[in-house]
Amino acid sequence: MSSYDVVVIGSGPGGYVSAIRCAQLGMKTAVIEKYQTLGGTCLNVGCIPSKALLDSSEHYHAAVHSFQEHGIQVDKPRVDFAQMMKRKAGVVSTTCEGIDYLMKKNEIDVLHGFGSIVDKNTVQIIGKDTTTVSAKHIILATGSKPIELPFAKFDKERIISSTEALSLKEIPKHMIVIGGGVIGLELGSVYKRLGSEVTVVEFAKSIIPTMDGAMGKELMRSMKKIGVKFSLSTKVSGVHRDGELVQVTAINKKGEEVVFEGDYCLVAVGRGAYTDKLGLENVGIDSDDRGRIAVNAQLQTSVPNIYAIGDVVRGAMLAHKAEEEGVFVAESIAGEKPHINYDLIPGIVYTWPEVAAVGKTEEQLKEAGTEYKMGSFPMRALGRSRASGDIDGVVKVLADKKTDEVLGVHIVAARAADIIMEAVTAMEFRASAEDIARICHGHPTYTEALKEAALAATGNRALHS
Ligand code: FAD
Ligand code: NAD
């Protein structure tokens, strides 16, 4: 039986990053993955393929809708959907192969097969590399799976999850999206841009309901401009497929029954921790009320040498959060004293304009009774936005009323995903709004909107609005 210092189950961004850090710290490490390719949800059916399709569909949308304004005449652009999907598959396979390279470079053994815990130091692998290995430490990084509504079982053809939506063979005529969260809005954007009718049915009273309320409103305005339809405060009660037709029945905010008809229904109502047949019961590891593996502040399970990270534990289901936890656990095992600032994990929605946020929302500050100041700046007032034609959006800075410390930054804007990192960096150093306002920002850049919003937060000093 091979023996390792660390065995990691799952090769997503949590697992593979953790394995690399363990190897860097001199530990003999193996990674177990049940699929043929490494990289987990993120690389195979998550972040990477969705962003590839978001970029391709955005190019098409620009060619149809804004090239003319920029003085570019092209004959009627057409979508070659098969080529778009082929490119996406190529991006995914190149990225996954990159992980194979990193495993080899760091001398990490990769075992393909389904891993399960036999006892606190033994893992069984069944599949291509059937074997049993011993481990001083085990890291569970088994990720998550789409949540299925009890009345809308995935048939993977017409009633689909994000996984199928990333590999459709045709552009839907009318895609009904259940859930106005991150996946619903990103994949809804892809198909709307490609010509589908898209209707988003959301249970809450706003889209992206966990983000700052103003962001949901701003994004909805932009998405309505490209023709996405929304039905908010609407509770789906049934999904029925009849051949190529899908009917979604729901109760709207007036309490009336409404029926949406389309040819595809994307169910995007969240993801649940994946621990099937992992053998947690063999060692008495507890799960919480949502089926996630329970961990302490050190990410240790109730068995001290077994850790869990990423989507399978509490917290944001984000690749970068999983990566941070992977590094944290590796360094903890090596005896170091790492730290993760969970308050400063940025959240990003890759619609156009993008949405990005870090820190507290205005709703959270109100609920906590924190006295705060707010400064905002509209993207349309920025030279850079007018030059590119991306004038939708707003930057909002929330700062402590007395100390001026920045408590939250919320952005809807072109390239918000990149702008937010300035706010994260500033907040890691506990910057005040005045600090950001006094930093010289390159001109013309989208980041100037953050400076202007910080100026507004410090006392109505925005220079360009
Ligand atoms: P995963 O990536 O889910 O990896 C877990 C791995 O473990 C899988 O490969 C699985 O096969 C394997 N596994 C499970 N059980 C076993 C077992 N018993 N034996 C062997 N192997 C096993 N996050 C972002 O930050 N940015 C984004 O833009 C983004 N876009 C997304 C788009 C979509 C459509 C989806 C679905 C998700 C997106 N996410 C995004 C979320 C992100 O993908 C996850 O947060 C991230 O992948 C979690 O990483 P993980 O390592 O915890 O788990
Ligand atoms: P989500 O939690 O973001 O959104 C789910 C939405 O569905 C919520 O708005 C919720 O109110 C709504 N909902 C729930 N039940 C409903 C019902 N019965 N009828 C109508 N609406 C209902 O979940 P998601 O979009 O499925 O994404 C799953 C996870 O994947 C998220 O946690 C996210 O962090 C991650 N993800 C991240 C990115 C990114 O970082 N850009 C992209 C995609 C996915």
Coordinates of C-alpha atoms in Angstrom, one line a residue, residues 50 53-58 60-61 175 177 181-196 198-200 207 219 222-224 226 228 230 266 349-353:
S50 CA -19.1 29.7 -18.8
L53 CA -19.2 31.3 -23.8
L54 CA -19.9 34.7 -22.2
D55 CA -16.9 36.2 -24.1
S56 CA -17.9 34.5 -27.4
S57 CA -21.6 35.6 -27.1
E58 CA -20.6 39.1 -26.1
Y60 CA -21.4 38.3 -31.4
H61 CA -23.8 40.7 -29.6
M175 CA -35.1 29.4 -22.3
V177 CA -34.5 30.2 -16.2
G181 CA -28.8 34.2 -9.1
V182 CA -25.3 34.0 -10.6
I183 CA -25.7 31.0 -12.9
G184 CA -29.2 32.0 -14.1
L185 CA -28.0 35.5 -15.1
E186 CA -24.7 34.5 -16.6
L187 CA -26.1 31.7 -18.8
G188 CA -29.3 33.6 -19.4
S189 CA -27.1 36.4 -20.8
V190 CA -25.2 33.9 -23.1
Y191 CA -28.4 32.6 -24.7
K192 CA -30.1 36.0 -24.9
R193 CA -27.1 37.5 -26.8
L194 CA -27.2 34.5 -29.2
G195 CA -30.9 35.2 -30.0
S196 CA -33.0 33.1 -27.5
V198 CA -35.0 34.4 -22.0
T199 CA -37.3 34.6 -19.1
V200 CA -35.9 34.6 -15.6
I207 CA -32.2 39.3 -8.8
L219 CA -28.2 45.0 -13.4
S222 CA -29.2 46.7 -18.2
M223 CA -30.4 43.1 -18.8
K224 CA -33.9 44.3 -19.7
I226 CA -31.0 43.5 -24.2
V228 CA -34.2 39.6 -20.9
F230 CA -38.0 38.9 -15.5
L266 CA -32.6 25.9 -16.9
V349 CA -21.2 38.1 -11.7
Y350 CA -19.9 38.0 -15.3
T351 CA -22.9 39.6 -17.0
W352 CA -22.3 42.8 -19.1
P353 CA -22.0 45.1 -17.3

